[in-house]
PDB file of C-alpha atoms in Angstrom:
ATOM      1  CA  MET F   1      38.436 268.542-129.392  1.00  0.00           C
ATOM      2  CA  SER F   2      37.242 265.915-126.946  1.00  0.00           C
ATOM      3  CA  VAL F   3      38.817 262.601-126.026  1.00  0.00           C
ATOM      4  CA  ALA F   4      35.544 261.002-127.115  1.00  0.00           C
ATOM      5  CA  ARG F   5      36.105 262.353-130.629  1.00  0.00           C
ATOM      6  CA  LEU F   6      39.576 260.777-130.805  1.00  0.00           C
ATOM      7  CA  LEU F   7      38.324 257.398-129.598  1.00  0.00           C
ATOM      8  CA  LEU F   8      35.248 257.471-131.788  1.00  0.00           C
ATOM      9  CA  ASN F   9      37.247 258.311-134.901  1.00  0.00           C
ATOM     10  CA  GLN F  10      39.582 255.387-134.235  1.00  0.00           C
ATOM     11  CA  TRP F  11      36.646 253.026-133.830  1.00  0.00           C
ATOM     12  CA  PHE F  12      34.968 254.301-136.982  1.00  0.00           C
ATOM     13  CA  MET F  13      38.134 253.938-139.034  1.00  0.00           C
ATOM     14  CA  ARG F  14      38.960 250.449-137.772  1.00  0.00           C
ATOM     15  CA  VAL F  15      35.463 248.995-137.585  1.00  0.00           C
ATOM     16  CA  GLU F  16      32.688 250.967-139.284  1.00  0.00           C
ATOM     17  CA  LYS F  17      34.516 252.068-142.421  1.00  0.00           C
ATOM     18  CA  ARG F  18      35.722 248.511-142.947  1.00  0.00           C
ATOM     19  CA  ARG F  19      32.186 247.217-142.356  1.00  0.00           C
ATOM     20  CA  MET F  20      30.745 249.624-144.913  1.00  0.00           C
ATOM     21  CA  ARG F  21      33.490 248.825-147.410  1.00  0.00           C
ATOM     22  CA  ASN F  22      32.864 245.087-147.131  1.00  0.00           C
ATOM     23  CA  ALA F  23      29.064 245.041-146.785  1.00  0.00           C
ATOM     24  CA  ILE F  24      27.343 242.789-149.302  1.00  0.00           C
ATOM     25  CA  GLY F  25      24.438 244.811-150.583  1.00  0.00           C
ATOM     26  CA  PRO F  26      21.901 247.182-149.031  1.00  0.00           C
ATOM     27  CA  MET F  27      20.252 244.566-146.790  1.00  0.00           C
ATOM     28  CA  GLU F  28      23.425 244.098-144.742  1.00  0.00           C
ATOM     29  CA  LEU F  29      23.849 247.870-144.417  1.00  0.00           C
ATOM     30  CA  ARG F  30      20.243 248.210-143.279  1.00  0.00           C
ATOM     31  CA  TYR F  31      20.496 245.466-140.681  1.00  0.00           C
ATOM     32  CA  ASN F  32      23.724 246.817-139.192  1.00  0.00           C
ATOM     33  CA  PHE F  33      22.501 250.411-138.977  1.00  0.00           C
ATOM     34  CA  GLU F  34      19.117 249.553-137.484  1.00  0.00           C
ATOM     35  CA  LYS F  35      20.804 247.416-134.820  1.00  0.00           C
ATOM     36  CA  GLN F  36      23.337 250.114-133.928  1.00  0.00           C
ATOM     37  CA  ALA F  37      20.678 252.809-133.750  1.00  0.00           C
ATOM     38  CA  ARG F  38      18.659 250.847-131.198  1.00  0.00           C
ATOM     39  CA  LEU F  39      21.735 250.413-129.029  1.00  0.00           C
ATOM     40  CA  LEU F  40      23.419 253.804-129.337  1.00  0.00           C
ATOM     41  CA  PHE F  41      20.873 256.532-130.076  1.00  0.00           C
ATOM     42  CA  HIS F  42      18.318 257.670-127.506  1.00  0.00           C
ATOM     43  CA  ALA F  43      15.659 260.368-127.579  1.00  0.00           C
ATOM     44  CA  PRO F  44      15.087 262.728-124.634  1.00  0.00           C
ATOM     45  CA  ARG F  45      12.836 261.445-121.872  1.00  0.00           C
ATOM     46  CA  GLY F  46       9.212 262.275-122.388  1.00  0.00           C
ATOM     47  CA  THR F  47       9.364 262.094-126.192  1.00  0.00           C
ATOM     48  CA  THR F  48       6.231 260.538-127.659  1.00  0.00           C
ATOM     49  CA  LYS F  49       6.155 258.726-130.996  1.00  0.00           C
ATOM     50  CA  ARG F  50       3.302 257.965-133.335  1.00  0.00           C
ATOM     51  CA  TRP F  51       2.890 257.069-136.971  1.00  0.00           C
ATOM     52  CA  THR F  52       0.842 259.284-139.239  1.00  0.00           C
ATOM     53  CA  ALA F  53       0.707 259.979-142.968  1.00  0.00           C
ATOM     54  CA  LEU F  54       1.716 263.021-144.992  1.00  0.00           C
ATOM     55  CA  GLY F  55       0.581 263.029-148.581  1.00  0.00           C
ATOM     56  CA  GLY F  56       0.208 259.263-148.427  1.00  0.00           C
ATOM     57  CA  VAL F  57       3.740 258.765-147.062  1.00  0.00           C
ATOM     58  CA  ASP F  58       4.097 256.979-143.731  1.00  0.00           C
ATOM     59  CA  THR F  59       5.670 259.463-141.325  1.00  0.00           C
ATOM     60  CA  LEU F  60       7.030 259.150-137.797  1.00  0.00           C
ATOM     61  CA  GLU F  61       5.945 262.062-135.598  1.00  0.00           C
ATOM     62  CA  LEU F  62       8.061 262.866-132.537  1.00  0.00           C
ATOM     63  CA  THR F  63       6.749 265.221-129.891  1.00  0.00           C
ATOM     64  CA  PRO F  64       8.817 266.407-126.912  1.00  0.00           C
ATOM     65  CA  ARG F  65       7.347 266.825-123.462  1.00  0.00           C
ATOM     66  CA  HIS F  66       7.072 270.596-123.913  1.00  0.00           C
ATOM     67  CA  VAL F  67       5.977 271.594-127.404  1.00  0.00           C
ATOM     68  CA  GLN F  68       4.630 274.480-129.438  1.00  0.00           C
ATOM     69  CA  GLN F  69       2.409 272.796-132.031  1.00  0.00           C
ATOM     70  CA  ASP F  70       3.102 275.374-134.746  1.00  0.00           C
ATOM     71  CA  ARG F  71       6.839 274.583-134.709  1.00  0.00           C
ATOM     72  CA  VAL F  72       7.615 271.779-137.133  1.00  0.00           C
ATOM     73  CA  ILE F  73      10.828 270.103-138.277  1.00  0.00           C
ATOM     74  CA  LEU F  74      10.446 268.025-141.449  1.00  0.00           C
ATOM     75  CA  TYR F  75      13.473 265.741-141.417  1.00  0.00           C
ATOM     76  CA  PHE F  76      14.815 263.388-144.094  1.00  0.00           C
ATOM     77  CA  HIS F  77      17.169 260.648-142.917  1.00  0.00           C
ATOM     78  CA  GLY F  78      20.436 259.728-144.601  1.00  0.00           C
ATOM     79  CA  GLY F  79      21.802 256.377-145.695  1.00  0.00           C
ATOM     80  CA  GLY F  80      22.949 256.711-149.295  1.00  0.00           C
ATOM     81  CA  PHE F  81      19.350 256.318-150.528  1.00  0.00           C
ATOM     82  CA  VAL F  82      19.592 252.571-149.813  1.00  0.00           C
ATOM     83  CA  PHE F  83      19.529 252.258-145.999  1.00  0.00           C
ATOM     84  CA  GLY F  84      18.500 254.202-142.919  1.00  0.00           C
ATOM     85  CA  SER F  85      14.940 254.882-141.787  1.00  0.00           C
ATOM     86  CA  PRO F  86      12.863 257.166-139.578  1.00  0.00           C
ATOM     87  CA  GLU F  87      13.694 254.779-136.710  1.00  0.00           C
ATOM     88  CA  THR F  88      17.481 255.086-137.132  1.00  0.00           C
ATOM     89  CA  HIS F  89      17.269 258.879-137.037  1.00  0.00           C
ATOM     90  CA  ALA F  90      14.397 259.306-134.600  1.00  0.00           C
ATOM     91  CA  ALA F  91      16.642 260.059-131.623  1.00  0.00           C
ATOM     92  CA  LEU F  92      18.595 262.716-133.536  1.00  0.00           C
ATOM     93  CA  ALA F  93      15.428 264.445-134.720  1.00  0.00           C
ATOM     94  CA  ALA F  94      13.902 264.167-131.234  1.00  0.00           C
ATOM     95  CA  GLN F  95      16.965 265.799-129.690  1.00  0.00           C
ATOM     96  CA  LEU F  96      16.587 268.764-132.022  1.00  0.00           C
ATOM     97  CA  ALA F  97      12.815 268.904-131.521  1.00  0.00           C
ATOM     98  CA  HIS F  98      13.387 268.974-127.755  1.00  0.00           C
ATOM     99  CA  ARG F  99      15.758 271.925-128.115  1.00  0.00           C
ATOM    100  CA  VAL F 100      13.363 274.025-130.192  1.00  0.00           C
ATOM    101  CA  LYS F 101      10.175 272.773-128.502  1.00  0.00           C
ATOM    102  CA  GLY F 102       8.667 271.674-131.792  1.00  0.00           C
ATOM    103  CA  ARG F 103       7.412 268.526-133.485  1.00  0.00           C
ATOM    104  CA  ALA F 104       9.677 266.468-135.735  1.00  0.00           C
ATOM    105  CA  LEU F 105       8.250 264.580-138.718  1.00  0.00           C
ATOM    106  CA  LEU F 106      10.311 261.884-140.484  1.00  0.00           C
ATOM    107  CA  PRO F 107       8.793 260.512-143.717  1.00  0.00           C
ATOM    108  CA  ARG F 108       9.567 256.928-144.667  1.00  0.00           C
ATOM    109  CA  TYR F 109      10.610 257.642-148.236  1.00  0.00           C
ATOM    110  CA  ARG F 110      11.203 254.703-150.544  1.00  0.00           C
ATOM    111  CA  LEU F 111      14.715 253.244-150.788  1.00  0.00           C
ATOM    112  CA  ALA F 112      16.684 251.714-153.638  1.00  0.00           C
ATOM    113  CA  PRO F 113      17.040 249.181-155.116  1.00  0.00           C
ATOM    114  CA  GLU F 114      13.372 248.363-154.485  1.00  0.00           C
ATOM    115  CA  ALA F 115      12.385 251.881-155.613  1.00  0.00           C
ATOM    116  CA  VAL F 116      14.900 253.852-157.654  1.00  0.00           C
ATOM    117  CA  PHE F 117      15.099 257.566-158.462  1.00  0.00           C
ATOM    118  CA  PRO F 118      12.927 259.613-158.503  1.00  0.00           C
ATOM    119  CA  ALA F 119      10.857 257.651-155.950  1.00  0.00           C
ATOM    120  CA  ALA F 120      12.558 259.173-152.898  1.00  0.00           C
ATOM    121  CA  ALA F 121      12.242 262.707-154.273  1.00  0.00           C
ATOM    122  CA  LEU F 122       8.577 262.136-155.108  1.00  0.00           C
ATOM    123  CA  ASP F 123       7.901 260.908-151.561  1.00  0.00           C
ATOM    124  CA  VAL F 124       9.662 263.895-150.050  1.00  0.00           C
ATOM    125  CA  ARG F 125       7.607 266.274-152.169  1.00  0.00           C
ATOM    126  CA  ALA F 126       4.393 264.400-151.335  1.00  0.00           C
ATOM    127  CA  ALA F 127       5.173 264.678-147.618  1.00  0.00           C
ATOM    128  CA  TRP F 128       5.789 268.428-147.919  1.00  0.00           C
ATOM    129  CA  ASP F 129       2.602 268.960-149.919  1.00  0.00           C
ATOM    130  CA  GLY F 130       0.651 266.818-147.461  1.00  0.00           C
ATOM    131  CA  LEU F 131       1.937 268.813-144.505  1.00  0.00           C
ATOM    132  CA  ILE F 132       0.904 272.096-146.096  1.00  0.00           C
ATOM    133  CA  ALA F 133      -2.453 270.626-147.132  1.00  0.00           C
ATOM    134  CA  ASP F 134      -3.026 269.785-143.462  1.00  0.00           C
ATOM    135  CA  GLY F 135      -3.017 273.517-142.753  1.00  0.00           C
ATOM    136  CA  VAL F 136       0.539 273.996-141.482  1.00  0.00           C
ATOM    137  CA  ASP F 137       1.987 277.396-142.372  1.00  0.00           C
ATOM    138  CA  PRO F 138       5.053 276.752-144.602  1.00  0.00           C
ATOM    139  CA  ALA F 139       6.937 279.531-142.824  1.00  0.00           C
ATOM    140  CA  HIS F 140       6.614 277.603-139.556  1.00  0.00           C
ATOM    141  CA  VAL F 141       8.332 274.527-141.041  1.00  0.00           C
ATOM    142  CA  VAL F 142      12.074 273.929-140.903  1.00  0.00           C
ATOM    143  CA  ILE F 143      13.290 271.346-143.420  1.00  0.00           C
ATOM    144  CA  GLY F 144      16.446 269.345-142.717  1.00  0.00           C
ATOM    145  CA  GLY F 145      18.360 266.181-143.431  1.00  0.00           C
ATOM    146  CA  ASP F 146      21.707 264.465-143.244  1.00  0.00           C
ATOM    147  CA  SER F 147      23.911 263.033-145.987  1.00  0.00           C
ATOM    148  CA  ALA F 148      21.530 261.657-148.663  1.00  0.00           C
ATOM    149  CA  GLY F 149      18.686 263.161-146.650  1.00  0.00           C
ATOM    150  CA  GLY F 150      20.444 266.499-147.030  1.00  0.00           C
ATOM    151  CA  ALA F 151      20.338 265.985-150.794  1.00  0.00           C
ATOM    152  CA  LEU F 152      16.585 265.447-150.527  1.00  0.00           C
ATOM    153  CA  ALA F 153      16.097 268.480-148.263  1.00  0.00           C
ATOM    154  CA  PHE F 154      17.980 270.899-150.500  1.00  0.00           C
ATOM    155  CA  GLY F 155      16.592 269.154-153.582  1.00  0.00           C
ATOM    156  CA  LEU F 156      13.086 269.886-152.315  1.00  0.00           C
ATOM    157  CA  LEU F 157      14.122 273.482-151.720  1.00  0.00           C
ATOM    158  CA  ALA F 158      15.375 273.711-155.322  1.00  0.00           C
ATOM    159  CA  GLN F 159      11.989 272.457-156.566  1.00  0.00           C
ATOM    160  CA  LEU F 160      10.076 274.983-154.490  1.00  0.00           C
ATOM    161  CA  CYS F 161      12.330 277.814-155.635  1.00  0.00           C
ATOM    162  CA  SER F 162      11.959 276.863-159.308  1.00  0.00           C
ATOM    163  CA  GLU F 163       8.166 276.927-158.951  1.00  0.00           C
ATOM    164  CA  GLY F 164       8.001 280.137-156.949  1.00  0.00           C
ATOM    165  CA  ALA F 165       6.125 278.121-154.322  1.00  0.00           C
ATOM    166  CA  PRO F 166       5.705 279.113-150.658  1.00  0.00           C
ATOM    167  CA  MET F 167       8.970 278.634-148.797  1.00  0.00           C
ATOM    168  CA  PRO F 168       9.763 276.873-145.532  1.00  0.00           C
ATOM    169  CA  GLY F 169      11.088 279.066-142.769  1.00  0.00           C
ATOM    170  CA  ALA F 170      14.603 277.617-142.953  1.00  0.00           C
ATOM    171  CA  VAL F 171      16.579 274.633-144.279  1.00  0.00           C
ATOM    172  CA  PHE F 172      19.516 272.816-142.686  1.00  0.00           C
ATOM    173  CA  GLY F 173      21.775 269.848-143.357  1.00  0.00           C
ATOM    174  CA  PHE F 174      24.329 267.660-141.609  1.00  0.00           C
ATOM    175  CA  SER F 175      27.153 266.624-143.970  1.00  0.00           C
ATOM    176  CA  PRO F 176      24.823 266.935-146.963  1.00  0.00           C
ATOM    177  CA  LEU F 177      25.372 265.042-150.186  1.00  0.00           C
ATOM    178  CA  THR F 178      24.804 267.608-152.936  1.00  0.00           C
ATOM    179  CA  ASP F 179      26.433 266.180-156.072  1.00  0.00           C
ATOM    180  CA  MET F 180      25.697 262.661-157.311  1.00  0.00           C
ATOM    181  CA  THR F 181      28.529 262.967-159.849  1.00  0.00           C
ATOM    182  CA  HIS F 182      30.973 263.013-156.897  1.00  0.00           C
ATOM    183  CA  SER F 183      33.138 265.603-158.645  1.00  0.00           C
ATOM    184  CA  GLY F 184      34.329 267.459-155.539  1.00  0.00           C
ATOM    185  CA  GLU F 185      38.083 267.440-154.935  1.00  0.00           C
ATOM    186  CA  SER F 186      37.549 266.209-151.387  1.00  0.00           C
ATOM    187  CA  PHE F 187      36.269 262.897-152.755  1.00  0.00           C
ATOM    188  CA  VAL F 188      39.886 262.162-153.654  1.00  0.00           C
ATOM    189  CA  ALA F 189      41.769 264.358-151.173  1.00  0.00           C
ATOM    190  CA  ASN F 190      39.892 263.003-148.127  1.00  0.00           C
ATOM    191  CA  ALA F 191      39.380 259.413-149.266  1.00  0.00           C
ATOM    192  CA  GLU F 192      41.871 258.097-146.707  1.00  0.00           C
ATOM    193  CA  CYS F 193      41.124 260.418-143.794  1.00  0.00           C
ATOM    194  CA  ASP F 194      37.318 260.194-143.881  1.00  0.00           C
ATOM    195  CA  VAL F 195      36.779 257.820-140.963  1.00  0.00           C
ATOM    196  CA  ILE F 196      33.383 256.467-142.078  1.00  0.00           C
ATOM    197  CA  LEU F 197      32.588 256.711-145.782  1.00  0.00           C
ATOM    198  CA  PRO F 198      34.518 254.514-148.246  1.00  0.00           C
ATOM    199  CA  ALA F 199      34.813 256.715-151.332  1.00  0.00           C
ATOM    200  CA  GLU F 200      35.299 253.713-153.592  1.00  0.00           C
ATOM    201  CA  ARG F 201      31.697 252.554-152.995  1.00  0.00           C
ATOM    202  CA  ALA F 202      30.034 255.876-153.782  1.00  0.00           C
ATOM    203  CA  GLY F 203      29.715 255.130-157.495  1.00  0.00           C
ATOM    204  CA  GLU F 204      28.088 251.760-156.778  1.00  0.00           C
ATOM    205  CA  MET F 205      25.523 253.327-154.455  1.00  0.00           C
ATOM    206  CA  ALA F 206      24.765 256.036-157.024  1.00  0.00           C
ATOM    207  CA  GLU F 207      24.212 253.446-159.765  1.00  0.00           C
ATOM    208  CA  ILE F 208      21.808 251.484-157.567  1.00  0.00           C
ATOM    209  CA  PHE F 209      19.834 254.607-156.749  1.00  0.00           C
ATOM    210  CA  LEU F 210      19.856 256.399-160.108  1.00  0.00           C
ATOM    211  CA  ASN F 211      19.280 253.308-162.266  1.00  0.00           C
ATOM    212  CA  GLY F 212      20.430 255.145-165.381  1.00  0.00           C
ATOM    213  CA  GLN F 213      18.778 258.500-164.609  1.00  0.00           C
ATOM    214  CA  PRO F 214      20.841 261.723-164.932  1.00  0.00           C
ATOM    215  CA  PRO F 215      23.020 262.310-161.844  1.00  0.00           C
ATOM    216  CA  ASP F 216      22.721 266.097-162.128  1.00  0.00           C
ATOM    217  CA  ASP F 217      18.962 266.261-161.488  1.00  0.00           C
ATOM    218  CA  PRO F 218      18.574 268.957-158.780  1.00  0.00           C
ATOM    219  CA  ARG F 219      16.150 266.743-156.849  1.00  0.00           C
ATOM    220  CA  CYS F 220      19.081 264.510-155.875  1.00  0.00           C
ATOM    221  CA  SER F 221      22.006 266.800-156.770  1.00  0.00           C
ATOM    222  CA  PRO F 222      20.953 270.204-155.432  1.00  0.00           C
ATOM    223  CA  LEU F 223      24.347 271.599-156.422  1.00  0.00           C
ATOM    224  CA  HIS F 224      22.781 271.896-159.889  1.00  0.00           C
ATOM    225  CA  GLY F 225      19.673 273.692-158.682  1.00  0.00           C
ATOM    226  CA  GLN F 226      18.535 277.312-158.608  1.00  0.00           C
ATOM    227  CA  PHE F 227      17.733 278.921-155.259  1.00  0.00           C
ATOM    228  CA  HIS F 228      16.372 282.398-155.909  1.00  0.00           C
ATOM    229  CA  GLY F 229      14.023 283.339-153.095  1.00  0.00           C
ATOM    230  CA  ALA F 230      15.328 280.654-150.728  1.00  0.00           C
ATOM    231  CA  PRO F 231      14.997 281.120-146.954  1.00  0.00           C
ATOM    232  CA  PRO F 232      17.972 281.116-144.556  1.00  0.00           C
ATOM    233  CA  THR F 233      20.077 277.952-144.781  1.00  0.00           C
ATOM    234  CA  TRP F 234      22.479 276.301-142.347  1.00  0.00           C
ATOM    235  CA  PHE F 235      24.660 273.258-142.807  1.00  0.00           C
ATOM    236  CA  THR F 236      27.732 271.725-141.327  1.00  0.00           C
ATOM    237  CA  VAL F 237      30.471 269.356-142.495  1.00  0.00           C
ATOM    238  CA  GLY F 238      33.806 268.016-141.252  1.00  0.00           C
ATOM    239  CA  ASP F 239      36.979 269.135-142.996  1.00  0.00           C
ATOM    240  CA  THR F 240      38.161 265.515-143.329  1.00  0.00           C
ATOM    241  CA  GLU F 241      34.955 264.234-144.964  1.00  0.00           C
ATOM    242  CA  ILE F 242      34.776 263.200-148.597  1.00  0.00           C
ATOM    243  CA  LEU F 243      31.617 265.352-148.762  1.00  0.00           C
ATOM    244  CA  ARG F 244      33.407 268.482-147.569  1.00  0.00           C
ATOM    245  CA  ASP F 245      33.368 270.069-151.018  1.00  0.00           C
ATOM    246  CA  ASP F 246      29.710 269.117-151.539  1.00  0.00           C
ATOM    247  CA  ALA F 247      28.913 271.478-148.673  1.00  0.00           C
ATOM    248  CA  ARG F 248      31.360 274.189-149.745  1.00  0.00           C
ATOM    249  CA  ARG F 249      30.115 274.250-153.331  1.00  0.00           C
ATOM    250  CA  LEU F 250      26.444 274.220-152.311  1.00  0.00           C
ATOM    251  CA  ALA F 251      27.172 277.232-150.111  1.00  0.00           C
ATOM    252  CA  ASP F 252      28.614 279.016-153.151  1.00  0.00           C
ATOM    253  CA  VAL F 253      25.545 278.181-155.267  1.00  0.00           C
ATOM    254  CA  LEU F 254      23.158 279.397-152.587  1.00  0.00           C
ATOM    255  CA  ARG F 255      25.102 282.628-152.157  1.00  0.00           C
ATOM    256  CA  ARG F 256      25.152 283.071-155.945  1.00  0.00           C
ATOM    257  CA  ASP F 257      21.356 283.078-155.894  1.00  0.00           C
ATOM    258  CA  GLY F 258      21.115 285.433-152.943  1.00  0.00           C
ATOM    259  CA  ALA F 259      20.158 282.902-150.265  1.00  0.00           C
ATOM    260  CA  PRO F 260      21.367 283.529-146.694  1.00  0.00           C
ATOM    261  CA  VAL F 261      23.959 280.847-145.869  1.00  0.00           C
ATOM    262  CA  ASN F 262      25.557 279.714-142.627  1.00  0.00           C
ATOM    263  CA  LEU F 263      28.165 277.016-143.363  1.00  0.00           C
ATOM    264  CA  VAL F 264      29.889 275.594-140.273  1.00  0.00           C
ATOM    265  CA  GLU F 265      32.989 273.535-141.039  1.00  0.00           C
ATOM    266  CA  ARG F 266      34.436 271.559-138.132  1.00  0.00           C
ATOM    267  CA  HIS F 267      37.846 269.922-137.814  1.00  0.00           C
ATOM    268  CA  ASP F 268      38.256 266.132-137.873  1.00  0.00           C
ATOM    269  CA  LEU F 269      34.714 265.204-136.950  1.00  0.00           C
ATOM    270  CA  PRO F 270      33.041 262.127-138.483  1.00  0.00           C
ATOM    271  CA  HIS F 271      30.310 262.098-141.089  1.00  0.00           C
ATOM    272  CA  VAL F 272      26.979 263.260-139.584  1.00  0.00           C
ATOM    273  CA  TRP F 273      28.479 263.459-136.092  1.00  0.00           C
ATOM    274  CA  PRO F 274      25.254 264.843-134.518  1.00  0.00           C
ATOM    275  CA  LEU F 275      23.970 261.262-134.666  1.00  0.00           C
ATOM    276  CA  MET F 276      26.443 260.533-131.857  1.00  0.00           C
ATOM    277  CA  HIS F 277      24.751 262.954-129.424  1.00  0.00           C
ATOM    278  CA  ASN F 278      24.673 260.368-126.630  1.00  0.00           C
ATOM    279  CA  ILE F 279      28.443 259.901-126.868  1.00  0.00           C
ATOM    280  CA  LEU F 280      30.107 262.933-128.427  1.00  0.00           C
ATOM    281  CA  PRO F 281      30.217 266.390-126.784  1.00  0.00           C
ATOM    282  CA  GLU F 282      30.750 268.018-130.185  1.00  0.00           C
ATOM    283  CA  ALA F 283      27.498 266.463-131.376  1.00  0.00           C
ATOM    284  CA  ARG F 284      25.552 268.089-128.566  1.00  0.00           C
ATOM    285  CA  GLU F 285      27.317 271.395-129.235  1.00  0.00           C
ATOM    286  CA  THR F 286      26.271 271.254-132.874  1.00  0.00           C
ATOM    287  CA  LEU F 287      22.663 270.478-132.009  1.00  0.00           C
ATOM    288  CA  ASP F 288      22.639 273.335-129.496  1.00  0.00           C
ATOM    289  CA  ALA F 289      24.066 275.737-132.092  1.00  0.00           C
ATOM    290  CA  LEU F 290      21.583 274.654-134.762  1.00  0.00           C
ATOM    291  CA  ALA F 291      18.668 274.972-132.353  1.00  0.00           C
ATOM    292  CA  GLU F 292      19.700 278.511-131.445  1.00  0.00           C
ATOM    293  CA  TRP F 293      20.029 279.405-135.133  1.00  0.00           C
ATOM    294  CA  ILE F 294      16.579 277.989-135.880  1.00  0.00           C
ATOM    295  CA  LYS F 295      14.981 279.926-133.041  1.00  0.00           C
ATOM    296  CA  GLN F 296      16.720 283.098-134.174  1.00  0.00           C
ATOM    297  CA  VAL F 297      15.745 282.924-137.862  1.00  0.00           C
ATOM    298  CA  GLN F 298      12.209 281.771-137.011  1.00  0.00           C
ATOM    299  CA  GLY F 299      11.717 284.401-134.346  1.00  0.00           C
ATOM    300  CA  TRP F 300      11.009 281.745-131.763  1.00  0.00           C
ATOM    301  CA  PRO F 301      11.840 282.984-128.266  1.00  0.00           C
ATOM    302  CA  THR F 302      14.174 281.035-126.026  1.00  0.00           C
ATOM    303  CA  GLU F 303      12.013 279.786-123.183  1.00  0.00           C
ATOM    304  CA  SER F 304      13.420 279.098-119.753  1.00  0.00           C
TER     305      SER F 304
END
């Protein structure tokens, strides 16, 4: 493990976890994250950005300098369904797009409390349907997301599987949230050692988002979904995260239904550490590994 990881974990524990624990409402969380993203996260040189629409959902399109137009990453940002945006996660998605020489598309799905469940899930589905309606081959699309965005990514996959609809080529997640009931043992066991997420606020965030709707709906809790016919899946989580068991149990559900699963569990890395690609060597390693996996399962050659 790198020295950067040790220093970053200390900073997260002393500053960021305390900030998240004490934040007064979603607006403060949004402001802090947007500000940090502008300062800390940077896309590769030559990345172009433009806004478009998929199924009526505003979507940020990121295109690296060298691109194969038929390679698409449809990415859903995290933020507990109440903060985060395409802008906060643009650099992360651009880094992955650069590695696979594809386009990245980040829909601006609606956030709570302004728009509660199932608004986010409806936007995600509309973006997928809009992309396919534009003539993109579903098999050429890789769906992904982090944290709450991981819930939306695998929730979308559960919908497609239940309908017998055309499948994306692959699905991935960084520290995905998969169970809105927060019943995993790691929610208690890792409450103190998770350096970012304050477990005691998870119920509050869920209440804001769900607004009385069932927490076991597969669109937000893919742990309760069915995945027969799913494409290859890849996700990663840190062993000290409160969401560790969300990832482990989703892997079991996917395997139960015959889906190919690649679960990568790393030691003592912070929640969604690939966001820290400009700072953390382990973040770049993870992005490199994911990119190689995507190219392998998609049959995309590794260009020099």
